[in-house]
């Protein structure tokens, strides 16, 4: 079964707009006739400005920006649009003819500018798109835009990990490095860009043999952006609090017990959101970036005093391995905390082959095929001949068949995934989601297949869920139900790191119009936009527009991926 295709290229800047399809439609919809606009909020660096810029591309609008330096100057943000001396009332009249006004960094507006924006919203003749960052108190006139329900509010969540991976696809980074970057940055795209640039320029990226990719292992590069975020987190902490944070940083990946730390200090750190206290009475740092940054900026002598013994993590690593194994036996691969294995990986320490094999299998069953291959390679790095890691690498890469599957239940379930339920009905665990999937497929029951897919996704089997929805497409007699199943299958398949299996073959093309399918097929065959235009008697611009729309629906911006998206069954292996 074909698993994934990778393409390592040079990272190009600026980064393309990636993901956020639902949010993009919300912002665009807020600018249609009769709508007042929208407020977009979220932490700094989460992409609010980039989202708004993409939503307004090609439209006529005016932009103003608040700045901390000009927060005490009346109407400073509007200085380029208004005379030097102007009253609020006159400013309102002068700007009432603006159809769309973008207000960026609204939390930094001076009070008069904030009042002007609020009045424009009240009068309703100007559509407003307002971006405000969390963490800094916004003027009351700005916050009342959404608390007073003048404008709808979109709270922007961090970019999901799969979209972060797509954003970094051109950087040639292996998937475990992408995971580490995503966790460290927590949606801060400016910090992400800063770290990727620093890693690429510092020689800290090591080639991964046989992949064309590069991996980051070892300390965090202390860039200006890292120092800025660490300083912002620590600016209110005194010497005792800094000492506690450093102790927690050097205890990682293990927590410290509450009774080992000063409770008064812990109260202040918890109030500031810098630590997390769990139900078992242990303490960890709240943000993954802080531990790495503190270790990287602590003096050598103090670091030696605070560092744990090299073998202190052994029992906790074994406990993680047992937990992952037990969850797989329970047919449940929802994410579980595995801080020890991920910390050892980040540090570049050798991973025991047994742990790496289990991590690879867990990732593969979740549909994270590239990560599964990467975990298996980590085990082989320390133990090159380990048979378990070799098997997992082959299964993730599709170079060995399902007969090599170490778990009999999943080997048997492979027949259901291939569309041969008769080989598995009655032989899978009674009442299990696998058994329900097999029964629904054997009966050709589209609704039951969708139900099985939802249960599979709930248990973390994202690839299996995508395949079940894809099978439902062919089983449904109602075209509307088939379209809904296809949409769900495509959304799940996009989270599976390029998975290509028989059940998913040709699925994504169902999302396109007939003309888009025609143009995509020609582009996949290697024709340029000009050659396609000549063959179909279209303008080059029309071809480009069709391809852009197709890329959006297919979840890719890479022309090189198109051949795999249009492959027929003859290109797949069993």
Coordinates of C-alpha atoms in Angstrom, one line a residue:
X1 CA 0.0 0.0 0.0
X2 CA 1.5 3.3 -1.1
X3 CA 2.1 5.5 2.0
X4 CA 3.5 8.9 1.3
X5 CA 5.5 11.0 -1.0
X6 CA 7.9 13.7 0.1
X7 CA 9.5 16.6 -1.7
X8 CA 12.4 18.5 0.0
X9 CA 13.0 21.9 -1.5
X10 CA 14.6 25.2 -0.5
X11 CA 12.4 27.2 1.9
X12 CA 11.0 30.2 0.1
X13 CA 10.0 33.4 1.8
X14 CA 7.5 34.9 2.3
X15 CA 5.7 31.8 3.4
X16 CA 2.4 31.0 1.5
X17 CA -0.9 31.5 3.2
X18 CA -1.7 28.0 4.5
X19 CA -4.8 26.5 6.1
X20 CA -7.4 28.7 7.8
X21 CA -10.0 27.9 5.1
X22 CA -13.0 28.3 7.5
X23 CA -11.6 31.5 9.0
X24 CA -10.9 32.9 5.6
X25 CA -14.5 32.4 4.6
X26 CA -15.8 34.0 7.8
X27 CA -13.7 37.1 7.2
X28 CA -14.8 37.3 3.6
X29 CA -18.4 36.7 4.5
X30 CA -18.3 39.5 7.0
X31 CA -17.5 42.0 4.2
X32 CA -20.5 41.1 2.0
X33 CA -23.4 43.5 1.5
X34 CA -25.4 44.2 4.7
X35 CA -22.6 42.9 7.0
X36 CA -20.8 45.3 9.4
X37 CA -17.4 43.6 9.4
X38 CA -15.5 41.5 11.9
X39 CA -13.0 41.6 14.8
X40 CA -10.2 39.1 14.7
X41 CA -8.4 38.4 18.0
X42 CA -5.6 36.1 19.2
X43 CA -2.1 36.1 20.6
X44 CA 0.6 38.1 18.8
X45 CA 2.1 36.2 15.9
X46 CA -0.8 33.9 15.2
X47 CA -1.4 35.3 11.7
X48 CA -4.3 37.7 12.2
X49 CA -2.8 40.3 9.8
X50 CA -1.9 37.6 7.3
X51 CA -5.5 36.2 7.4
X52 CA -7.0 39.6 6.9
X53 CA -4.6 40.4 4.0
X54 CA -5.5 37.2 2.3
X55 CA -9.2 37.8 2.8
X56 CA -9.0 41.3 1.3
X57 CA -6.7 40.5 -1.6
X58 CA -7.9 42.3 -4.7
X59 CA -10.4 44.5 -2.8
X60 CA -10.4 48.3 -2.3
X61 CA -9.7 49.1 1.3
X62 CA -7.9 51.5 3.6
X63 CA -5.6 50.4 6.4
X64 CA -4.6 52.0 9.7
X65 CA -2.3 50.5 12.4
X66 CA -1.9 51.2 16.1
X67 CA 1.6 51.4 17.6
X68 CA 2.8 51.5 21.2
X69 CA 5.0 54.5 20.5
X70 CA 2.0 56.6 19.3
X71 CA -0.6 55.5 21.8
X72 CA -0.6 58.9 23.6
X73 CA -1.0 60.9 20.4
X74 CA -4.6 61.7 19.4
X75 CA -5.6 60.2 16.0
X76 CA -2.0 59.1 15.4
X77 CA -3.1 55.9 13.6
X78 CA -5.2 58.0 11.1
X79 CA -2.5 60.6 10.5
X80 CA -2.0 59.6 6.9
X81 CA -5.8 60.0 6.2
X82 CA -6.6 63.2 8.1
X83 CA -5.4 66.8 8.4
X84 CA -3.0 67.6 11.2
X85 CA -5.8 69.3 13.3
X86 CA -9.2 67.8 13.1
X87 CA -12.0 67.1 15.6
X88 CA -13.4 63.7 16.2
X89 CA -16.7 64.7 14.6
X90 CA -15.1 66.0 11.5
X91 CA -12.8 62.9 11.2
X92 CA -16.0 60.7 11.4
X93 CA -17.5 62.7 8.5
X94 CA -14.4 62.5 6.4
X95 CA -14.0 58.7 6.8
X96 CA -17.7 57.8 6.4
X97 CA -17.1 57.4 2.7
X98 CA -14.5 54.6 3.2
X99 CA -16.2 51.3 2.2
X100 CA -13.8 49.0 4.0
X101 CA -11.4 50.0 6.8
X102 CA -8.8 47.6 8.2
X103 CA -7.6 48.5 11.7
X104 CA -4.5 46.4 12.6
X105 CA -3.0 46.2 16.2
X106 CA -6.1 47.9 17.5
X107 CA -4.9 47.2 21.1
X108 CA -2.4 50.0 20.6
X109 CA -4.8 52.7 19.3
X110 CA -4.9 56.0 21.2
X111 CA -8.2 56.8 22.9
X112 CA -9.3 59.2 20.2
X113 CA -8.6 56.8 17.4
X114 CA -10.4 54.0 19.3
X115 CA -13.4 56.3 19.7
X116 CA -13.4 57.1 16.0
X117 CA -13.3 53.4 15.1
X118 CA -16.2 52.7 17.5
X119 CA -18.2 55.6 16.0
X120 CA -17.6 54.2 12.5
X121 CA -19.0 50.9 13.7
X122 CA -22.1 52.6 15.2
X123 CA -22.9 54.5 12.1
X124 CA -22.6 51.4 10.0
X125 CA -21.7 52.9 6.7
X126 CA -18.1 51.6 6.8
X127 CA -17.3 47.9 7.0
X128 CA -14.6 47.3 9.6
X129 CA -12.0 44.6 9.9
X130 CA -10.3 44.9 13.2
X131 CA -7.3 42.9 14.5
X132 CA -6.5 43.0 18.2
X133 CA -3.8 41.0 20.0
X134 CA -4.5 39.3 23.3
X135 CA -2.2 40.1 26.2
X136 CA -2.3 43.9 26.0
X137 CA -5.3 45.8 27.4
X138 CA -7.2 47.3 24.5
X139 CA -9.0 50.7 24.8
X140 CA -12.5 50.4 26.1
X141 CA -13.9 51.7 22.8
X142 CA -12.2 48.9 21.0
X143 CA -13.2 46.0 23.3
X144 CA -16.8 47.3 23.1
X145 CA -16.8 46.5 19.4
X146 CA -17.4 42.9 20.3
X147 CA -18.6 43.0 23.9
X148 CA -21.3 45.4 22.8
X149 CA -22.1 43.1 19.8
X150 CA -21.4 45.8 17.2
X151 CA -19.1 43.4 15.3
X152 CA -18.9 39.6 15.4
X153 CA -15.6 38.3 16.9
X154 CA -13.3 35.6 15.5
X155 CA -10.9 34.3 18.1
X156 CA -8.0 32.8 16.1
X157 CA -6.8 29.5 17.3
X158 CA -3.2 28.4 16.8
X159 CA -2.5 26.9 13.3
X160 CA -3.0 23.1 13.6
X161 CA 0.1 20.9 13.4
X162 CA -0.9 19.5 10.0
X163 CA -1.1 23.0 8.6
X164 CA 2.2 23.9 10.2
X165 CA 3.7 20.9 8.4
X166 CA 2.3 22.1 5.1
X167 CA 3.7 25.6 5.8
X168 CA 7.2 24.1 6.4
X169 CA 7.0 21.6 3.5
X170 CA 9.5 23.5 1.5
X171 CA 12.1 23.6 4.3
X172 CA 13.1 19.9 3.9
X173 CA 12.6 19.2 7.6
X174 CA 11.8 15.7 8.9
X175 CA 8.4 15.4 10.6
X176 CA 9.7 15.1 14.2
X177 CA 11.5 18.4 13.8
X178 CA 8.3 19.9 12.5
X179 CA 6.5 18.5 15.5
X180 CA 9.1 20.0 17.9
X181 CA 8.9 23.4 16.2
X182 CA 5.1 23.4 16.4
X183 CA 5.1 22.5 20.1
X184 CA 7.8 25.1 20.9
X185 CA 6.0 28.0 19.0
X186 CA 2.4 27.2 19.9
X187 CA 1.0 29.0 17.0
X188 CA 3.4 32.0 17.0
X189 CA 4.3 32.1 13.3
X190 CA 6.8 34.9 13.7
X191 CA 8.7 32.8 16.3
X192 CA 8.4 29.8 14.0
X193 CA 10.0 31.7 11.1
X194 CA 12.7 33.1 13.4
X195 CA 13.7 29.6 14.6
X196 CA 13.6 28.0 11.2
X197 CA 15.8 30.8 9.8
X198 CA 18.2 30.4 12.8
X199 CA 18.4 26.7 12.4
X200 CA 19.1 26.8 8.7
X201 CA 21.8 29.4 9.2
X202 CA 23.6 27.9 12.2
X203 CA 24.4 24.4 10.9
X204 CA 22.2 22.8 13.5
X205 CA 20.2 20.8 11.0
X206 CA 21.6 17.4 10.3
X207 CA 20.9 15.3 7.1
X208 CA 18.7 12.2 7.7
X209 CA 20.2 9.4 5.6
X210 CA 18.1 8.2 2.8
X211 CA 15.4 10.8 3.0
X212 CA 16.7 14.1 1.6
X213 CA 15.5 15.7 4.9
X214 CA 17.2 17.4 7.8
X215 CA 16.6 17.0 11.5
X216 CA 17.0 19.4 14.5
X217 CA 18.4 17.7 17.6
X218 CA 20.0 19.5 20.5
X219 CA 19.6 22.9 22.2
X220 CA 17.3 25.6 21.3
X221 CA 18.9 28.5 19.3
X222 CA 18.6 31.6 21.5
X223 CA 17.5 34.1 18.9
X224 CA 16.3 37.6 19.6
X225 CA 12.7 36.5 19.4
X226 CA 13.4 33.7 21.9
X227 CA 15.0 36.1 24.3
X228 CA 12.1 38.5 23.9
X229 CA 9.5 35.9 24.7
X230 CA 11.5 34.6 27.6
X231 CA 11.9 38.1 29.0
X232 CA 8.2 38.9 28.6
X233 CA 7.4 35.7 30.6
X234 CA 10.0 36.5 33.4
X235 CA 9.6 40.3 33.6
X236 CA 7.5 40.1 36.8
X237 CA 9.5 37.3 38.5
X238 CA 11.9 37.9 41.3
X239 CA 15.0 36.0 42.2
X240 CA 13.2 33.3 44.0
X241 CA 10.7 32.7 41.1
X242 CA 13.6 32.6 38.6
X243 CA 15.3 30.0 40.7
X244 CA 12.2 27.9 40.8
X245 CA 11.7 28.2 37.0
X246 CA 15.3 27.1 36.4
X247 CA 14.9 24.1 38.7
X248 CA 11.7 23.1 36.8
X249 CA 13.6 23.6 33.5
X250 CA 16.4 21.3 34.4
X251 CA 14.1 18.7 35.9
X252 CA 12.5 18.2 32.5
X253 CA 11.1 16.0 31.1
X254 CA 10.1 14.9 34.6
X255 CA 8.0 17.0 37.0
X256 CA 8.9 18.1 40.5
X257 CA 6.7 17.4 43.5
X258 CA 4.9 20.3 45.2
X259 CA 6.7 19.7 48.5
X260 CA 10.1 20.3 46.9
X261 CA 9.3 23.9 46.1
X262 CA 8.3 27.1 48.0
X263 CA 4.5 27.3 48.0
X264 CA 4.4 31.1 48.1
X265 CA 6.6 31.3 45.0
X266 CA 4.4 28.7 43.3
X267 CA 1.3 30.7 43.9
X268 CA 2.7 33.7 42.1
X269 CA 4.0 31.6 39.2
X270 CA 0.7 29.8 38.8
X271 CA -1.2 33.2 38.8
X272 CA 1.1 34.4 36.0
X273 CA 0.4 31.3 34.0
X274 CA 4.1 30.1 34.0
X275 CA 3.6 26.7 35.7
X276 CA 1.1 23.9 35.6
X277 CA 0.1 21.9 38.7
X278 CA -1.6 18.6 38.0
X279 CA -4.0 16.6 40.0
X280 CA -1.2 14.4 41.4
X281 CA 0.5 17.3 43.0
X282 CA 3.5 17.7 40.6
X283 CA 4.7 20.9 38.9
X284 CA 5.9 21.5 35.3
X285 CA 6.5 24.6 33.2
X286 CA 3.4 25.7 31.4
X287 CA 5.1 26.6 28.0
X288 CA 7.5 24.2 26.3
X289 CA 9.6 27.0 25.0
X290 CA 10.5 28.3 28.5
X291 CA 12.3 25.1 29.6
X292 CA 14.5 25.0 26.5
X293 CA 15.2 28.7 26.7
X294 CA 16.1 28.7 30.4
X295 CA 18.5 25.8 29.9
X296 CA 20.1 27.5 27.0
X297 CA 20.6 30.8 28.9
X298 CA 21.7 29.4 32.3
X299 CA 25.4 29.5 33.2
X300 CA 27.4 26.3 32.9
X301 CA 28.2 25.9 36.6
X302 CA 24.6 26.3 37.6
X303 CA 23.5 24.1 34.8
X304 CA 25.8 21.3 36.1
X305 CA 24.4 21.7 39.6
X306 CA 20.8 21.6 38.4
X307 CA 21.0 18.8 35.8
X308 CA 19.5 15.4 36.6
X309 CA 21.4 12.2 36.4
X310 CA 21.6 10.7 32.9
X311 CA 19.6 7.6 33.8
X312 CA 16.9 9.3 35.8
X313 CA 14.4 9.1 32.9
X314 CA 14.6 5.3 32.4
X315 CA 11.6 4.2 34.5
X316 CA 9.4 7.0 33.1
X317 CA 10.3 6.1 29.5
X318 CA 9.4 2.5 30.2
X319 CA 6.0 3.6 31.7
X320 CA 5.3 5.6 28.5
X321 CA 6.1 2.5 26.4
X322 CA 3.7 0.4 28.5
X323 CA 0.9 3.1 28.2
X324 CA 1.2 3.2 24.4
X325 CA 1.2 -0.6 24.1
X326 CA -1.9 -0.8 26.3
X327 CA -3.8 1.8 24.4
X328 CA -3.1 0.0 21.1
X329 CA -4.3 -3.2 22.5
X330 CA -7.5 -1.4 23.5
X331 CA -7.9 -0.1 19.9
X332 CA -7.5 3.4 21.1
X333 CA -4.8 5.6 19.7
X334 CA -5.9 9.0 20.9
X335 CA -2.9 11.2 21.8
X336 CA -1.4 10.6 25.3
X337 CA 1.4 12.6 27.0
X338 CA 4.8 11.2 26.2
X339 CA 7.2 14.0 27.4
X340 CA 10.2 11.7 28.2
X341 CA 10.5 10.2 24.7
X342 CA 10.1 13.5 23.0
X343 CA 12.6 15.1 25.3
X344 CA 15.2 12.4 24.6
X345 CA 14.6 12.8 20.9
X346 CA 15.0 16.6 21.1
X347 CA 18.2 16.2 23.0
X348 CA 19.6 13.8 20.4
X349 CA 20.0 11.1 23.0
X350 CA 19.8 7.4 21.7
X351 CA 16.3 6.0 21.9
X352 CA 15.9 2.3 22.9
X353 CA 14.7 0.4 19.9
X354 CA 11.8 -1.1 21.7
X355 CA 10.4 2.3 22.6
X356 CA 11.0 3.6 19.1
X357 CA 9.2 0.6 17.6
X358 CA 6.2 1.2 19.8
X359 CA 6.1 5.0 19.0
X360 CA 6.4 4.2 15.3
X361 CA 3.5 1.8 15.4
X362 CA 1.3 4.2 17.5
X363 CA 2.0 7.0 15.0
X364 CA 1.3 4.7 12.0
X365 CA -2.1 3.6 13.4
X366 CA -3.0 7.2 13.8
X367 CA -2.2 7.8 10.1
X368 CA 0.9 9.9 10.9
X369 CA 2.9 7.9 8.4
X370 CA 5.9 10.2 8.0
X371 CA 6.3 10.5 11.8
X372 CA 6.1 6.7 12.1
X373 CA 8.9 6.3 9.7
X374 CA 10.9 9.0 11.5
X375 CA 10.5 7.2 14.9
X376 CA 11.5 3.9 13.4
X377 CA 14.7 5.6 12.0
X378 CA 15.5 6.9 15.4
X379 CA 15.4 3.4 16.8
X380 CA 17.6 2.1 13.9
X381 CA 20.1 5.0 14.5
X382 CA 21.0 3.4 17.9
X383 CA 20.3 -0.3 16.9
X384 CA 20.7 -0.6 13.1
X385 CA 19.7 -4.2 12.9
X386 CA 16.6 -4.1 15.1
X387 CA 13.9 -6.1 13.3
X388 CA 10.9 -4.4 14.9
X389 CA 12.0 -0.9 13.8
X390 CA 12.9 -2.2 10.3
X391 CA 9.3 -3.7 10.0
X392 CA 7.7 -0.5 11.2
X393 CA 9.8 1.6 8.8
X394 CA 8.8 -0.7 5.9
X395 CA 5.1 -0.5 6.8
X396 CA 5.2 3.3 7.1
X397 CA 7.0 3.7 3.8
X398 CA 4.9 1.0 2.0
X399 CA 8.0 -1.1 1.1
X400 CA 6.7 -4.2 2.9
X401 CA 3.2 -5.7 2.7
X402 CA 0.5 -6.1 5.3
X403 CA 1.7 -9.6 6.0
X404 CA 4.5 -8.0 8.1
X405 CA 1.9 -6.3 10.4
X406 CA 2.9 -7.4 13.9
X407 CA -0.6 -7.2 15.3
X408 CA -3.0 -9.8 14.0
X409 CA -6.1 -7.7 14.5
X410 CA -4.7 -4.9 12.3
X411 CA -3.4 -7.4 9.7
X412 CA -6.9 -8.9 9.4
X413 CA -8.5 -5.4 9.3
X414 CA -6.3 -4.6 6.3
X415 CA -8.8 -6.6 4.2
X416 CA -11.6 -4.2 5.2
X417 CA -9.5 -1.2 4.3
X418 CA -8.8 -2.8 0.8
X419 CA -12.6 -3.3 0.3
X420 CA -12.6 -7.1 1.0
X421 CA -14.8 -7.3 4.1
X422 CA -15.8 -10.9 3.5
X423 CA -12.3 -11.9 4.6
X424 CA -12.8 -10.3 8.0
X425 CA -16.4 -10.4 8.9
X426 CA -16.9 -12.5 12.1
X427 CA -13.2 -12.7 12.7
X428 CA -12.5 -9.3 14.2
X429 CA -13.1 -8.6 18.0
X430 CA -16.9 -8.7 18.5
X431 CA -18.5 -5.3 19.0
X432 CA -15.3 -3.4 18.1
X433 CA -15.2 -0.5 15.8
X434 CA -13.2 -2.6 13.3
X435 CA -16.0 -5.3 13.3
X436 CA -18.7 -2.6 12.8
X437 CA -16.7 -1.2 9.9
X438 CA -16.4 -4.6 8.3
X439 CA -20.1 -5.4 8.7
X440 CA -21.2 -2.0 7.3
X441 CA -19.0 -2.4 4.2
X442 CA -20.2 -6.0 3.6
X443 CA -23.8 -4.7 3.7
X444 CA -23.0 -1.6 1.5
X445 CA -24.6 0.6 4.2
X446 CA -23.4 4.1 3.6
X447 CA -24.8 5.6 6.8
X448 CA -23.3 2.8 8.9
X449 CA -20.0 3.3 7.2
X450 CA -20.1 7.0 8.1
X451 CA -21.0 6.0 11.7
X452 CA -18.0 3.6 11.8
X453 CA -15.8 6.4 10.4
X454 CA -16.8 8.8 13.2
X455 CA -16.1 6.2 15.8
X456 CA -12.7 5.4 14.2
X457 CA -11.8 9.1 14.2
X458 CA -12.9 9.5 17.9
X459 CA -10.4 6.7 18.8
X460 CA -7.6 8.4 16.9
X461 CA -7.6 6.2 13.8
X462 CA -7.7 9.1 11.4
X463 CA -6.5 7.3 8.2
X464 CA -8.9 4.4 8.8
X465 CA -11.7 6.9 9.3
X466 CA -10.9 8.7 6.1
X467 CA -11.0 5.3 4.3
X468 CA -14.4 4.4 5.8
X469 CA -15.9 7.7 4.7
X470 CA -14.4 7.2 1.2
X471 CA -16.1 3.8 1.1
X472 CA -19.4 5.4 2.2
X473 CA -19.2 7.7 -0.9
X474 CA -19.5 4.7 -3.1
X475 CA -22.2 3.1 -1.0
X476 CA -24.6 6.1 -0.7
X477 CA -27.5 6.3 -3.1
X478 CA -28.3 9.9 -2.1
X479 CA -25.9 12.3 -3.9
X480 CA -26.0 14.8 -1.1
X481 CA -25.0 12.1 1.5
X482 CA -22.2 11.0 -0.9
X483 CA -20.9 14.6 -1.1
X484 CA -20.9 15.0 2.6
X485 CA -19.0 11.7 3.1
X486 CA -16.4 12.8 0.5
X487 CA -15.9 16.1 2.2
X488 CA -15.3 14.4 5.5
X489 CA -13.0 11.9 3.9
X490 CA -10.9 14.5 2.3
X491 CA -10.6 16.6 5.5
X492 CA -9.4 13.5 7.4
X493 CA -7.1 12.4 4.6
X494 CA -5.3 15.7 4.6
X495 CA -4.3 15.1 8.2
X496 CA -2.5 11.8 7.3
X497 CA 0.8 13.2 6.0
X498 CA 0.3 12.3 2.3
X499 CA -1.2 8.9 2.8
X500 CA -2.2 7.3 -0.5
X501 CA -4.2 4.0 -0.1
X502 CA -6.6 2.2 -2.4
X503 CA -9.7 3.5 -0.6
X504 CA -8.6 7.1 -1.1
X505 CA -7.7 6.8 -4.7
X506 CA -9.2 9.6 -6.8
X507 CA -11.2 10.8 -3.8
X508 CA -9.9 14.3 -3.7
X509 CA -10.7 14.9 -7.4
X510 CA -14.4 14.6 -6.5
X511 CA -14.0 18.0 -4.8
X512 CA -13.3 19.7 -8.1
X513 CA -15.4 21.0 -10.9
X514 CA -15.1 19.3 -14.3
X515 CA -13.0 22.1 -15.7
X516 CA -10.7 22.0 -12.6
X517 CA -10.3 18.2 -13.0
X518 CA -9.3 18.7 -16.6
X519 CA -6.7 21.3 -15.9
X520 CA -5.3 19.5 -12.9
X521 CA -4.9 16.3 -14.9
X522 CA -2.9 18.2 -17.6
X523 CA -0.8 20.0 -14.9
X524 CA -0.1 16.6 -13.3
X525 CA 1.1 15.3 -16.7
X526 CA 3.7 18.1 -16.7
X527 CA 2.2 20.7 -18.9
X528 CA 2.8 24.4 -18.1
X529 CA 0.0 26.9 -17.7
X530 CA 0.7 28.3 -21.2
X531 CA 0.6 24.8 -22.7
X532 CA -2.7 24.0 -21.0
X533 CA -4.2 27.3 -22.1
X534 CA -3.2 26.6 -25.7
X535 CA -4.6 23.1 -25.6
X536 CA -8.0 24.1 -24.0
X537 CA -8.3 27.4 -25.8
X538 CA -8.2 29.4 -22.6
X539 CA -6.3 32.4 -21.3
X540 CA -3.2 31.7 -19.2
X541 CA -4.8 33.8 -16.4
X542 CA -7.9 31.6 -16.5
X543 CA -5.8 28.5 -16.2
X544 CA -3.9 30.0 -13.3
X545 CA -7.2 30.9 -11.5
X546 CA -8.6 27.4 -12.0
X547 CA -5.4 25.9 -10.6
X548 CA -5.3 28.3 -7.6
X549 CA -8.9 27.2 -6.7
X550 CA -8.0 23.6 -7.2
X551 CA -5.0 23.9 -5.0
X552 CA -7.2 25.3 -2.2
X553 CA -9.7 22.5 -2.5
X554 CA -7.0 19.8 -2.7
X555 CA -5.1 21.1 0.3
X556 CA -1.8 21.7 -1.5
X557 CA 0.1 24.5 -3.1
X558 CA 2.7 22.3 -4.6
X559 CA 2.4 21.4 -8.3
X560 CA 4.7 18.5 -7.7
X561 CA 2.0 16.8 -5.6
X562 CA -0.5 16.8 -8.4
X563 CA 0.6 13.4 -9.9
X564 CA -0.1 11.7 -6.7
X565 CA -3.5 13.4 -6.3
X566 CA -4.7 12.2 -9.7
X567 CA -3.2 8.7 -9.6
X568 CA -5.4 5.8 -10.5
X569 CA -5.5 2.4 -8.9
X570 CA -2.8 1.0 -11.2
X571 CA -0.3 3.2 -9.3
X572 CA -1.2 1.8 -5.9
X573 CA 0.3 -1.3 -4.4
X574 CA -1.7 -3.7 -2.2

